[in-house]
PDB file of C-alpha atoms in Angstrom:
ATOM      1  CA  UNK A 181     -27.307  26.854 -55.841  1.00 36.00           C
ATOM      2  CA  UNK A 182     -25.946  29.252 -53.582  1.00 39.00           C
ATOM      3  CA  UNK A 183     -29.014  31.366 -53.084  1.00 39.00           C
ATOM      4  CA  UNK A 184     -31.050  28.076 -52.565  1.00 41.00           C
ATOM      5  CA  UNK A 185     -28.695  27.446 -50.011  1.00 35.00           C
ATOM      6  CA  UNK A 186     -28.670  30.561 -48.407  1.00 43.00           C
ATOM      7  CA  UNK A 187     -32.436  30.838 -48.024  1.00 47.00           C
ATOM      8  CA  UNK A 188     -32.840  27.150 -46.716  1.00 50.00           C
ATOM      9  CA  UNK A 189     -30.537  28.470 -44.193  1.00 68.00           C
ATOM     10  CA  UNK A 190     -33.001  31.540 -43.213  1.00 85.00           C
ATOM     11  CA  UNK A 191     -35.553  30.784 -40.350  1.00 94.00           C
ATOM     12  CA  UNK A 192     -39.230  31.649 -40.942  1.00 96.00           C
ATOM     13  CA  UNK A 193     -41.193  33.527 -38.499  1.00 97.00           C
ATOM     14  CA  UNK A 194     -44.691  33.743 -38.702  1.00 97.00           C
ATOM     15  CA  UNK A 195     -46.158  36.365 -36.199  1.00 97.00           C
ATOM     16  CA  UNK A 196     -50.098  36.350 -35.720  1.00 96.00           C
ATOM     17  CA  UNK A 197     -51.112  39.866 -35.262  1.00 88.00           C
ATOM     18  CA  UNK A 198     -52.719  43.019 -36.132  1.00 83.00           C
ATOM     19  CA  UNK A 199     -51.961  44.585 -33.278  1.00 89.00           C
ATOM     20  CA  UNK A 200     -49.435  47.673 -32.260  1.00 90.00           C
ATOM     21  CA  UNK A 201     -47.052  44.921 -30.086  1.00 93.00           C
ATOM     22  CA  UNK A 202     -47.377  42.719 -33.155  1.00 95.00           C
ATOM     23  CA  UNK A 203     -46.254  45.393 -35.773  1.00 94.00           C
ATOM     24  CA  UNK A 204     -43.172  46.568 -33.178  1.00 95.00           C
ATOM     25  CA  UNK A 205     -42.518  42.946 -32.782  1.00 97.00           C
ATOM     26  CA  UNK A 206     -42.001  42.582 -36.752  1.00 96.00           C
ATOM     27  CA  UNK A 207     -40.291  46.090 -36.821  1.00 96.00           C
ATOM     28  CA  UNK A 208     -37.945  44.432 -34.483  1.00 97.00           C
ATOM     29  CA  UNK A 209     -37.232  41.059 -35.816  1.00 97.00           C
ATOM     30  CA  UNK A 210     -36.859  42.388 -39.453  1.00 96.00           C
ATOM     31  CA  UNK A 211     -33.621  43.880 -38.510  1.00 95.00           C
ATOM     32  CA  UNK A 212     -32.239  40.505 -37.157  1.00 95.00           C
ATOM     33  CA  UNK A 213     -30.124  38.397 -39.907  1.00 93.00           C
ATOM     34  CA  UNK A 214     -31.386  35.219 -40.898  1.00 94.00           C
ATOM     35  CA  UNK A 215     -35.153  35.516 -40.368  1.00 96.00           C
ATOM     36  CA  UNK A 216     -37.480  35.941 -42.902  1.00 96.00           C
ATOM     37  CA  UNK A 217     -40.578  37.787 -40.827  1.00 97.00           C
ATOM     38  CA  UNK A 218     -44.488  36.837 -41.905  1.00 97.00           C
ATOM     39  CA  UNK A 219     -47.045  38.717 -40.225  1.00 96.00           C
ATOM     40  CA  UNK A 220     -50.418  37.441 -40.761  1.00 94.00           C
ATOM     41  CA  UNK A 221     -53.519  39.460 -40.213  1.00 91.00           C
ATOM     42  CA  UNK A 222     -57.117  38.487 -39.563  1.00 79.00           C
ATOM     43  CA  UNK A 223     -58.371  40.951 -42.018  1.00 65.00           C
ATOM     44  CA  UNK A 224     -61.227  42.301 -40.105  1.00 66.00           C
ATOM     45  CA  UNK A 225     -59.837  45.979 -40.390  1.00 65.00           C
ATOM     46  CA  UNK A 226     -60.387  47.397 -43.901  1.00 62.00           C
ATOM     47  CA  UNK A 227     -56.931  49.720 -43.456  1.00 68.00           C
ATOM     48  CA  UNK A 228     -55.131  47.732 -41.102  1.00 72.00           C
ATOM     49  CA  UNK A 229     -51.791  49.336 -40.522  1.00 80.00           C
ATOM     50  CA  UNK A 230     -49.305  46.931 -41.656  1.00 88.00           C
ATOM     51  CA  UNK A 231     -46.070  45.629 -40.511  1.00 91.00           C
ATOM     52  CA  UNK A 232     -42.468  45.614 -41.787  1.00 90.00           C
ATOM     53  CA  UNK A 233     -41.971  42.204 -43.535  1.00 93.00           C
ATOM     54  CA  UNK A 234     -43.962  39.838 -45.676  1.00 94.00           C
ATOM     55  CA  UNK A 235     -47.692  40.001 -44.814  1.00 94.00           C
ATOM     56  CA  UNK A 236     -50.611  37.483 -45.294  1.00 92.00           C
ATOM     57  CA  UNK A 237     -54.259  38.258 -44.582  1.00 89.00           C
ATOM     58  CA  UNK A 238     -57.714  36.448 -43.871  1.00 87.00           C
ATOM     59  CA  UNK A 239     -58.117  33.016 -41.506  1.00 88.00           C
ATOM     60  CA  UNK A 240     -56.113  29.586 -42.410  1.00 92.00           C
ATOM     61  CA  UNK A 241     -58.976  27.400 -42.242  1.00 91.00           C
ATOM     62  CA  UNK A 242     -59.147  26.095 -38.535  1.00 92.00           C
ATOM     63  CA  UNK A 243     -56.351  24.357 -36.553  1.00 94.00           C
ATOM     64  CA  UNK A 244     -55.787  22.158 -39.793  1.00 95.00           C
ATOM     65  CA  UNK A 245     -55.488  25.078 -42.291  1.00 95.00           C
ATOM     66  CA  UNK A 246     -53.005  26.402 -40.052  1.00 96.00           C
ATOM     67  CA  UNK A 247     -50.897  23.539 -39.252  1.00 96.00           C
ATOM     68  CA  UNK A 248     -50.658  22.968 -43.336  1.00 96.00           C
ATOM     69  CA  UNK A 249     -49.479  26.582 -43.594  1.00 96.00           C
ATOM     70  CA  UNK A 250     -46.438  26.141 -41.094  1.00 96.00           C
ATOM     71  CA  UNK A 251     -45.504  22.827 -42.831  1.00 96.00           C
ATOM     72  CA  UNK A 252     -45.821  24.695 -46.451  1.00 96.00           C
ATOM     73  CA  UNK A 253     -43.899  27.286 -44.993  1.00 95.00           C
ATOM     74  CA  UNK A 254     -41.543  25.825 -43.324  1.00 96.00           C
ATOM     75  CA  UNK A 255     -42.080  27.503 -40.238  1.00 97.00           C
ATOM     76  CA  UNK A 256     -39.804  27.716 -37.130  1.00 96.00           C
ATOM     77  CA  UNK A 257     -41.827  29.443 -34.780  1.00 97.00           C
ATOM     78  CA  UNK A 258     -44.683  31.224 -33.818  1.00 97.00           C
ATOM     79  CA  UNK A 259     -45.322  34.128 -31.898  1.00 98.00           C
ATOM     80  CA  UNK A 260     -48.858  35.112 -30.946  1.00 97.00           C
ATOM     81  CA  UNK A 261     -49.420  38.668 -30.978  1.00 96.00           C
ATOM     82  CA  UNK A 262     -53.168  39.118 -31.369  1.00 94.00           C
ATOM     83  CA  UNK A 263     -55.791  40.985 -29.646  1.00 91.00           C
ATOM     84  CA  UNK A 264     -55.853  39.705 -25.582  1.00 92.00           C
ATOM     85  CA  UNK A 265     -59.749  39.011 -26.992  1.00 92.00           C
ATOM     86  CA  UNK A 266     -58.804  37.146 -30.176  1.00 90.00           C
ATOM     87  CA  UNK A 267     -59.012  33.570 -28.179  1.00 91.00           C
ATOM     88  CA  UNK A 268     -59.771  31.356 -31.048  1.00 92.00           C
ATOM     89  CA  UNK A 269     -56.709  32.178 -33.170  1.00 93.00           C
ATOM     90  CA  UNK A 270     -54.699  31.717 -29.952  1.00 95.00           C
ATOM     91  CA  UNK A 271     -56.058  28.306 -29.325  1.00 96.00           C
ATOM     92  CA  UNK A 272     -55.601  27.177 -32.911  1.00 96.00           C
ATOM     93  CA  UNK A 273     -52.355  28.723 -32.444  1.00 96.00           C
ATOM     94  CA  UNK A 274     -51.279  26.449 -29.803  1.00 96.00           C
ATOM     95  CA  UNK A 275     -52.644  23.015 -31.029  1.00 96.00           C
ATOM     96  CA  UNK A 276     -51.180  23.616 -34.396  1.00 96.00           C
ATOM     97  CA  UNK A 277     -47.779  23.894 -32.828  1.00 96.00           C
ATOM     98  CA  UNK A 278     -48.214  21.121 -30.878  1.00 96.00           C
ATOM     99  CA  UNK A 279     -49.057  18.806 -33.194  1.00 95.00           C
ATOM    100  CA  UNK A 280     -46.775  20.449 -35.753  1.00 94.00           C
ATOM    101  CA  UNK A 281     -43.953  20.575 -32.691  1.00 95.00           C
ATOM    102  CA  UNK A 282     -43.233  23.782 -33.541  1.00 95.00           C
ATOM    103  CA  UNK A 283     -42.539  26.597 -30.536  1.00 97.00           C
ATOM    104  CA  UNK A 284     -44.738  28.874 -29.931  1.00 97.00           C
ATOM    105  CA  UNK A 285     -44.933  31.825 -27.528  1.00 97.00           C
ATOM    106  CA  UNK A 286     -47.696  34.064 -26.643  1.00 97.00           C
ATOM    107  CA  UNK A 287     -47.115  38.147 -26.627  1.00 96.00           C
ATOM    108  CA  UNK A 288     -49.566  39.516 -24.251  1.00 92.00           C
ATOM    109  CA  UNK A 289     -50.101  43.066 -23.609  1.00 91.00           C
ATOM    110  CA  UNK A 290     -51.040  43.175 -19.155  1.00 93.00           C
ATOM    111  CA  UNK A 291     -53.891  43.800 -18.498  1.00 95.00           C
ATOM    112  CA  UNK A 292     -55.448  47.038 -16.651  1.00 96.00           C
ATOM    113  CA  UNK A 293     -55.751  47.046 -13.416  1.00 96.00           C
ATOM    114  CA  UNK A 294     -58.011  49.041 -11.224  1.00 97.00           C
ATOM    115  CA  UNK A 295     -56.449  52.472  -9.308  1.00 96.00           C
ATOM    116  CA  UNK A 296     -57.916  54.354  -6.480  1.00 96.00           C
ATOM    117  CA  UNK A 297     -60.940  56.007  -7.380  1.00 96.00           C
ATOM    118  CA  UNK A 298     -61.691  53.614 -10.362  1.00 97.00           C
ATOM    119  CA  UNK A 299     -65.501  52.392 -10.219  1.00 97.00           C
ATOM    120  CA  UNK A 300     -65.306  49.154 -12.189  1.00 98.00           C
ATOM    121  CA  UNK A 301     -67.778  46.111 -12.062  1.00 98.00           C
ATOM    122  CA  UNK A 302     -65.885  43.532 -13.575  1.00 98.00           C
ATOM    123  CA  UNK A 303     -68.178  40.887 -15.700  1.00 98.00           C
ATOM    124  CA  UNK A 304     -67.093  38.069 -17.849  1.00 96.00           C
ATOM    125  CA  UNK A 305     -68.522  38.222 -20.858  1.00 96.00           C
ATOM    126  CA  UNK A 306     -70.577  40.813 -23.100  1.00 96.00           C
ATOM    127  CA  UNK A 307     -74.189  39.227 -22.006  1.00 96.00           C
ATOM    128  CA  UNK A 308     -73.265  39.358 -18.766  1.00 97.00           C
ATOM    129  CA  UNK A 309     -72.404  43.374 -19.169  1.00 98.00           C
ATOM    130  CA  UNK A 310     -75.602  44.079 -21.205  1.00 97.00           C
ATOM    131  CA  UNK A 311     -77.878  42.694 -18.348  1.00 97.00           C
ATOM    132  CA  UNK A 312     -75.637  45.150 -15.573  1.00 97.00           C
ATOM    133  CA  UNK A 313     -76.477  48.035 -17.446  1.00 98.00           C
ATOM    134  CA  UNK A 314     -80.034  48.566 -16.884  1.00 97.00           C
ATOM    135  CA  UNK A 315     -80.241  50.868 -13.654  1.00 95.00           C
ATOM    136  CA  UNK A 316     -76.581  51.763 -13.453  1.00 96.00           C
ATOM    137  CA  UNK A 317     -76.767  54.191 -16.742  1.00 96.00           C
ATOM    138  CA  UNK A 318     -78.663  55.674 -19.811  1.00 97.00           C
ATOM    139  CA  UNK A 319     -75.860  57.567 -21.706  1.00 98.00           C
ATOM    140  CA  UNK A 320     -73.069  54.758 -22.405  1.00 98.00           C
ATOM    141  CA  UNK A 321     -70.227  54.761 -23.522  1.00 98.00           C
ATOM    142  CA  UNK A 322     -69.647  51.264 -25.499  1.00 98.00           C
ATOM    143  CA  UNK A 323     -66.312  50.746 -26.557  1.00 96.00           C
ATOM    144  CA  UNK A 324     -65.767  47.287 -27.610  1.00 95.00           C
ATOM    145  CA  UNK A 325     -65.263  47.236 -31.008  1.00 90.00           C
ATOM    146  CA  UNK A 326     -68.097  45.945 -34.074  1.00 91.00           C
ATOM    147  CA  UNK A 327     -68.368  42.710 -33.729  1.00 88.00           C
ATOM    148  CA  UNK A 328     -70.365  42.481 -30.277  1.00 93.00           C
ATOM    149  CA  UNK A 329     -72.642  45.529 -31.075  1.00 96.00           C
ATOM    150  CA  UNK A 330     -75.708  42.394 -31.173  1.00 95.00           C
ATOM    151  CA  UNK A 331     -75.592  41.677 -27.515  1.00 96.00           C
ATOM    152  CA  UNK A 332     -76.777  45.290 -26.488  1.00 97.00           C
ATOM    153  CA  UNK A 333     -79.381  45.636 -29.693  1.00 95.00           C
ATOM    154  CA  UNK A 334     -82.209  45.377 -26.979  1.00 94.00           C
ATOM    155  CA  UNK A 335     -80.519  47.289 -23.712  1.00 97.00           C
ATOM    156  CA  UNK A 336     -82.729  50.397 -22.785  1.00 96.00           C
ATOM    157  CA  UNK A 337     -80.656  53.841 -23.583  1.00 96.00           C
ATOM    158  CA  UNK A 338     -78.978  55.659 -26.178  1.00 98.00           C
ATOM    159  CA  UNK A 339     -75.346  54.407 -26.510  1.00 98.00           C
ATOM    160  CA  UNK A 340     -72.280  56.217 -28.266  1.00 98.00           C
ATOM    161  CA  UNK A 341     -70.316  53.369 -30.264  1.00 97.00           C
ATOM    162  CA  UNK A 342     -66.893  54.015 -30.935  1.00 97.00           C
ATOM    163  CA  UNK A 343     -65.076  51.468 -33.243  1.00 93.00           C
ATOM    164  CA  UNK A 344     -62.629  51.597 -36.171  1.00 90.00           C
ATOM    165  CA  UNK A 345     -64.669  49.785 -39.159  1.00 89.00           C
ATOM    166  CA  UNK A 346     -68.168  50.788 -38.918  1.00 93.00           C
ATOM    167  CA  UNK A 347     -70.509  47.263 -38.699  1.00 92.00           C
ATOM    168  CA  UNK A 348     -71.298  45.030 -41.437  1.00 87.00           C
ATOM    169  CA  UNK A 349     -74.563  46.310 -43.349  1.00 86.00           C
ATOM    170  CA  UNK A 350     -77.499  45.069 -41.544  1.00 87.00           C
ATOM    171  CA  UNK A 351     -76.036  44.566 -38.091  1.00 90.00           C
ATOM    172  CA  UNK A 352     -78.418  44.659 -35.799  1.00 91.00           C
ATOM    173  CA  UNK A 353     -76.526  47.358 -33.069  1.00 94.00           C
ATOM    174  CA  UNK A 354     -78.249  49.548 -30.174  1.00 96.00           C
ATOM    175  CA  UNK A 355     -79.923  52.853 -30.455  1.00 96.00           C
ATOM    176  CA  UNK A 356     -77.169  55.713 -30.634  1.00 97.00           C
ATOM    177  CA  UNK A 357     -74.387  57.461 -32.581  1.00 97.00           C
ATOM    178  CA  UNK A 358     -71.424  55.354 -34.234  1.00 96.00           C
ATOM    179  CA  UNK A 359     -67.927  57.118 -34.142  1.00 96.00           C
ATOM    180  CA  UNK A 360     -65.742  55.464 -36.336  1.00 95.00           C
ATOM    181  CA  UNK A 361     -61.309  56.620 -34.922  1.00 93.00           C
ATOM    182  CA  UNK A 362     -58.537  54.720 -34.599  1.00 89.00           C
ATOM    183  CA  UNK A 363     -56.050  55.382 -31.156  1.00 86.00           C
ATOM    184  CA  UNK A 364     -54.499  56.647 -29.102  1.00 91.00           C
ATOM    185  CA  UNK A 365     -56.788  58.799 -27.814  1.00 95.00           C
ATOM    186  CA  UNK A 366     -55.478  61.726 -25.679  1.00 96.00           C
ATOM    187  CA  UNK A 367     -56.535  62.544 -22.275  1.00 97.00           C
ATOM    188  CA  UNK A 368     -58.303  65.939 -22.642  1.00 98.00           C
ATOM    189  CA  UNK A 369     -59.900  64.703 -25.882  1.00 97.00           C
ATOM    190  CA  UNK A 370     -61.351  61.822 -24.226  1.00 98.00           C
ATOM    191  CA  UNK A 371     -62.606  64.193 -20.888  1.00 98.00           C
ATOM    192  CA  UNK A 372     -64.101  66.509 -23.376  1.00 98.00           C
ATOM    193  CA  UNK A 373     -65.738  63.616 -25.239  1.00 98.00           C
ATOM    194  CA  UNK A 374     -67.451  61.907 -22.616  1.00 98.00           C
ATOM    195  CA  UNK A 375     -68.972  65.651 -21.207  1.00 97.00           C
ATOM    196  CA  UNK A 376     -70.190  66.290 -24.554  1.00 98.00           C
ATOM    197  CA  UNK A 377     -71.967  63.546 -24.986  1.00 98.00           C
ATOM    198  CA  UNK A 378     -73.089  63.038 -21.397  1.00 98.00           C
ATOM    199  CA  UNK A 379     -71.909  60.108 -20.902  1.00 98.00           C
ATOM    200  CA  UNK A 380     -73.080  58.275 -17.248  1.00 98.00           C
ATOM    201  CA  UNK A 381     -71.369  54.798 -18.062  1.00 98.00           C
ATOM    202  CA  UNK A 382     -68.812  53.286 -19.821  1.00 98.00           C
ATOM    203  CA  UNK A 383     -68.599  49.625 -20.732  1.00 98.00           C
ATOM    204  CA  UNK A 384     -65.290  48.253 -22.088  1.00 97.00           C
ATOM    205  CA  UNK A 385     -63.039  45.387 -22.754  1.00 97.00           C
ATOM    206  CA  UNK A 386     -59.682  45.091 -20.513  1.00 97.00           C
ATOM    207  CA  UNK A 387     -57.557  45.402 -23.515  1.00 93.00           C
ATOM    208  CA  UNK A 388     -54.787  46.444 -22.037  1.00 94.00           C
ATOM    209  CA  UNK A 389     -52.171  48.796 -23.309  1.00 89.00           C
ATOM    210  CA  UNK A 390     -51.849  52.311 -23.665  1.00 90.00           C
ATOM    211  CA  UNK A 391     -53.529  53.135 -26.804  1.00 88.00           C
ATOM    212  CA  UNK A 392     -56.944  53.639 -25.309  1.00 93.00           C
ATOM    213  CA  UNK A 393     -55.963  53.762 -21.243  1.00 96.00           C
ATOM    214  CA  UNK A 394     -56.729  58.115 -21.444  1.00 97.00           C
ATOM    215  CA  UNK A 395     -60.537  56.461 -21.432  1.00 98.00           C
ATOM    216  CA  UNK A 396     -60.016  55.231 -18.162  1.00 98.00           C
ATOM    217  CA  UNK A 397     -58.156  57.699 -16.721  1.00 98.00           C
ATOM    218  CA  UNK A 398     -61.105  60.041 -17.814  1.00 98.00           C
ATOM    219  CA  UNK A 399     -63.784  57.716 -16.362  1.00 98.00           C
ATOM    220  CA  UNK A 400     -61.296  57.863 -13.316  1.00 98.00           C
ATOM    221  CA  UNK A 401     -61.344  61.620 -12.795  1.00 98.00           C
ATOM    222  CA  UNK A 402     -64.942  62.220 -14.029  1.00 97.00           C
ATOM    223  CA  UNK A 403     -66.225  59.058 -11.221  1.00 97.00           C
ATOM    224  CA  UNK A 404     -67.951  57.243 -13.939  1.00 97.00           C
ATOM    225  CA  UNK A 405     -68.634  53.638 -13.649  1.00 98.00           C
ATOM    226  CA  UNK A 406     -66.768  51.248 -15.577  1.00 98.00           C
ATOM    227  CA  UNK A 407     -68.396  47.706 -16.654  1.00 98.00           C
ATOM    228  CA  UNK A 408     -64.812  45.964 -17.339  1.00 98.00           C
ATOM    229  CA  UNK A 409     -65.237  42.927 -19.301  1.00 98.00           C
ATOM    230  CA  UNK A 410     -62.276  40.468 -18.677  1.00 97.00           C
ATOM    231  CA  UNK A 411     -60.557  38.672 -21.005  1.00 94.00           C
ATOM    232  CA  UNK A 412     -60.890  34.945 -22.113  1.00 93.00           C
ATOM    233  CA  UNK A 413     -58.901  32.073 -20.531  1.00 90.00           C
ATOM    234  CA  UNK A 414     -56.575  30.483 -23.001  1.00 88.00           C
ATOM    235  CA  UNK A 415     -54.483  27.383 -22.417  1.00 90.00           C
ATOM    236  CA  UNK A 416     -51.627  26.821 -20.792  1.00 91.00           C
ATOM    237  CA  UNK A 417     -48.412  28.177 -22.731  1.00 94.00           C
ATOM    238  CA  UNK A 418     -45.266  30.138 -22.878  1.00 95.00           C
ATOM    239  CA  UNK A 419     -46.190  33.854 -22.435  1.00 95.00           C
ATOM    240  CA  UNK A 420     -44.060  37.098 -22.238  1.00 96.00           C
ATOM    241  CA  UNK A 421     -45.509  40.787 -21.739  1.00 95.00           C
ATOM    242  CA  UNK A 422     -42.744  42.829 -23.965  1.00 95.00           C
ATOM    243  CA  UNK A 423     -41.590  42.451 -27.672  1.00 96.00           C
ATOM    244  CA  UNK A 424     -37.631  42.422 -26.001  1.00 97.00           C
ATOM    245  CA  UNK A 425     -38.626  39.130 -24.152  1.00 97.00           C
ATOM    246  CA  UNK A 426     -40.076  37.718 -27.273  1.00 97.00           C
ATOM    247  CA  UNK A 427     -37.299  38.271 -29.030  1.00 97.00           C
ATOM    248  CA  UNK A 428     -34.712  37.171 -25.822  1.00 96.00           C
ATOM    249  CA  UNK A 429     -36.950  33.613 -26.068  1.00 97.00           C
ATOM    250  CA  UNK A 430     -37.214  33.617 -30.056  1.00 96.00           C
ATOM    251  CA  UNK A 431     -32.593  33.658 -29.919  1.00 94.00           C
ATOM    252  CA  UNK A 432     -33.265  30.727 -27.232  1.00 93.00           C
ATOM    253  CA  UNK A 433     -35.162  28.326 -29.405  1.00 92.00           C
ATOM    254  CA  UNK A 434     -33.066  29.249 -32.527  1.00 90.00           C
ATOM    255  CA  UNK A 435     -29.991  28.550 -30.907  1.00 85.00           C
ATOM    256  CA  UNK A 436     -31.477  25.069 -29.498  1.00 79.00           C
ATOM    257  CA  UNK A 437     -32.702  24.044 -32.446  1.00 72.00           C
ATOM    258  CA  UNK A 438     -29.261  25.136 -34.415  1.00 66.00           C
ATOM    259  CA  UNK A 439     -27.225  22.969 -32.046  1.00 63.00           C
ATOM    260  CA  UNK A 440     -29.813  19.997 -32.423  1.00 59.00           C
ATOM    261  CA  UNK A 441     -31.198  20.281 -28.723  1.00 57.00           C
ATOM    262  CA  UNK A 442     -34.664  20.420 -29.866  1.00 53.00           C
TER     263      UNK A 442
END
């Protein structure tokens, strides 16, 4: 009876991530009494590096499967931690707490932003970025992960792909060499790669962060053009930029919800 008690008492977290702010942020909140920490990954990555605390993987079945998962649960709050791409989990994210009235918070890395002597074209999407490349470049640099490889299948030049999980078997992908590492990526590496190779244009995703930034230092000090492709809008919601904020607003709902504010 006691330890029924005592874990009724303990406050689930479920953090959706797969990313490095998402495993600090479980790092971090496993050393907090009274949580119990669930980190749920998308299971895209065949190794994914995984977090402190219990761990789930795959997709919950749409905003439905995932608002039957915090109820089974028993959820207290979520905290969004995914890829600054990964908008669909993020918006099923946020209706599921809604309906589910369950706070939610969004951990999102900033964004890059361009320095003196950057060379960006900034496009919104990955068809937009394949049709800017014709003209600008014919050794690129495409750096965008596996799952968009399809949208550049039919772009004239020879392409250096670098990604962690090498495509799914038939994936139709443009001409050029795969190179399959996982970050960071050091600065004089990333100069030396991008001379070896040749390398005339670079096309990435603003991910943010500092796991991959030596690439655009390098495209900085080398004056290659950058096609930046800019993140997704996702709804309004609460959003901090640091795992210590998440955590300062995670104690604030706790403590509302304790004294019956919420």
């Amino acid at each position: 009876m006691e330890l029924e008690l005592a874990q009724n008492l303990l406050k689930r977290i479920l953090i959706l991530g797969g990313t490095g702010e998402a495993r600090d942020l479980a790092g971090l909140l496993v050393t907090k009494p009274g949580l119990v920490v669930i980190s749920s990954l998308a299971g895209r990555t065949e190794m994914p590096q995984m977090p402190l605390g219990l761990v789930r993987s795959g997709g919950f079945g749409g905003i439905s499967g995932l608002r039957d998962y915090l109820a089974q649960q028993s959820i207290s709050a979520v905290i969004d931690a995914t890829h600054p791409f990964a908008s669909t989990i993020t918006e099923h994210g946020i209706q599921a707490c809604q309906v589910a009235q369950i706070p939610y918070l969004r951990l999102t890395r900033p964004a890059w932003q361009p320095e003196a002597g950057d060379y960006w074209l900034v496009v919104h999407s990955h068809t937009e970025a394949a049709q800017e490349i014709p003209g600008r470049g014919n050794r690129i640099f495409l750096t965008i992960g596996r799952q968009e490889l399809h949208h550049y299948r039919a772009v004239p030049g020879w392409f250096l792909m670098r990604m962690i999980d090498p495509p799914a078997s038939g994936s139709e992908i443009p001409k050029g060499e795969l190179r399959l590492e996982r970050g960071p990526f050091a600065l004089a590496d990333e100069l030396a790669l991008l001379a070896a190779y040749r390398i005339n244009l670079m096309v990435s995703k603003n991910s943010g962060g500092v796991a991959t930034y030596s690439k655009i230092i390098a495209a900085r000090q080398l004056q290659l053009p950058v096609i930046m492709i800019q993140r997704p809008e996702i709804p309004e919601c609460e959003q901090v930029n640091t795992i210590h904020q998440a955590w300062d607003w995670l104690q604030g709902k706790l403590e509302r919800s304790s004294s019956g504010n919420e």
